[in-house]
XYZ file of C-alpha atoms in Angstrom:
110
model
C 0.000 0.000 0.000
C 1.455 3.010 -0.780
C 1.711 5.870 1.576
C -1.161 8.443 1.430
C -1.519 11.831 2.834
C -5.209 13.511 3.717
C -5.855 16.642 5.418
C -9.031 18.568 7.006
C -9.414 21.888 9.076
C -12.370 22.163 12.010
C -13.765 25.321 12.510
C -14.480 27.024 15.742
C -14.000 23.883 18.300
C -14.172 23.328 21.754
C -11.997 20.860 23.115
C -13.260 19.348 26.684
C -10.923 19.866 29.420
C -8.500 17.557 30.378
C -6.642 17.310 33.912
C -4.601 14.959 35.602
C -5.244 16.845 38.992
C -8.421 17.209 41.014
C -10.119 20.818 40.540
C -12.932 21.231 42.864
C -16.270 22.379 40.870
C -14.926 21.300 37.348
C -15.685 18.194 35.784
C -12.958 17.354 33.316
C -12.894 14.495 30.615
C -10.922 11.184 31.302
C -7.998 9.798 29.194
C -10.744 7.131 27.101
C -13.273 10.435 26.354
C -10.371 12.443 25.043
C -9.023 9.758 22.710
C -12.879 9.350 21.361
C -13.161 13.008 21.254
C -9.568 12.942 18.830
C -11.251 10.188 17.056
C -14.545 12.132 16.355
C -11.920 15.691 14.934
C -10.255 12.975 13.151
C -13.723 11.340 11.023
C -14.868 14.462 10.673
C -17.759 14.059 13.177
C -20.424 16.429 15.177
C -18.395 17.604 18.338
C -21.581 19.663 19.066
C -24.188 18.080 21.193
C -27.028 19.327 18.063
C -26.601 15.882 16.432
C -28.214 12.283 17.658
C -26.271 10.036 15.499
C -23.156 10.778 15.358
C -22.017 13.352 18.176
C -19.853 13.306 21.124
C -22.016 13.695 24.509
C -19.659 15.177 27.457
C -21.054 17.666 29.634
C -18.344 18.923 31.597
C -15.776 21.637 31.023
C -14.909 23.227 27.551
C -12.061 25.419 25.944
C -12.611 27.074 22.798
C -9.382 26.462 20.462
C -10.336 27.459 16.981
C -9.462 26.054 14.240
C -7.784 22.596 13.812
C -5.804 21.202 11.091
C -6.311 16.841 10.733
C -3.593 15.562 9.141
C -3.852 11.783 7.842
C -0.938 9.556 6.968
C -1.636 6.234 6.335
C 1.047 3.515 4.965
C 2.973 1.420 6.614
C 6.242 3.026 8.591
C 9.232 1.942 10.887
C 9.156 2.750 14.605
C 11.875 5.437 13.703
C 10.075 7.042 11.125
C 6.832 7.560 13.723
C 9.555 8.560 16.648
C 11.181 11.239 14.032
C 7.636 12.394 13.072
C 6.952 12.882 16.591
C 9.703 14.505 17.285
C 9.508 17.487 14.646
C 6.017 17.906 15.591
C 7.117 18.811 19.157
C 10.191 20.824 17.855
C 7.593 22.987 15.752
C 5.159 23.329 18.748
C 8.000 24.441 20.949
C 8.127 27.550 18.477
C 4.498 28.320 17.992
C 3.478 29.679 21.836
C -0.341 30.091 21.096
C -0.667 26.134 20.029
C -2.025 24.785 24.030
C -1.606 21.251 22.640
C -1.496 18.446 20.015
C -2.882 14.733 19.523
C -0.597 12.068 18.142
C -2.207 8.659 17.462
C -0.402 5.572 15.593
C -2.452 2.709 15.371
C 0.194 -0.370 15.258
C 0.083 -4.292 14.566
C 2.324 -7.113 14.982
């Protein structure tokens, strides 16, 4: 298979809140609902709680970030290519202040 590239841009999203701490009066998302809410960006899905089919449901706490770019790269890779992927995505971020965060999924077999 060869190696294919596919990209997207969300408009005007709000990310739910993720903490590892305890913040009294919050309600943040766990570790599982932020992976399905990066799977949802990533399919192009309702992240608004309009739709009944196909939206993500969590209630709790919210941050507007704007607009996201989904980049897809499907083909098969070595574990050096993925680490050296990784690694210029975080040497970018370092030099863009104003981006809070980024997901990072590889979905692997053996």
């Amino acid at each position: 298979m060869p190696t294919a590239i596919k990209t997207h841009q969300e408009c005007g999203l709000q990310v739910p809140e993720f903490s590892l701490g305890e913040d009294v009066g919050k309600e943040f998302c766990t570790g599982a609902e932020l992976v399905e809410f990066m799977g949802m960006v990533a399919l192009s899905c309702e992240t608004e709680e309009d739709e009944y089919l196909n939206s993500y449901d969590f209630c709790g706490e919210r941050r507007e970030i704007g607009n996201v770019k989904v980049l897809h790269w499907r083909g098969l890779f070595t574990t050096a290519q993925v680490e050296a992927v990784y690694d210029a995505v975080r040497e970018a971020l370092v030099k863009e202040a104003h981006v809070p965060w980024f997901g990072f999924y590889v979905h692997g077999f053996s």
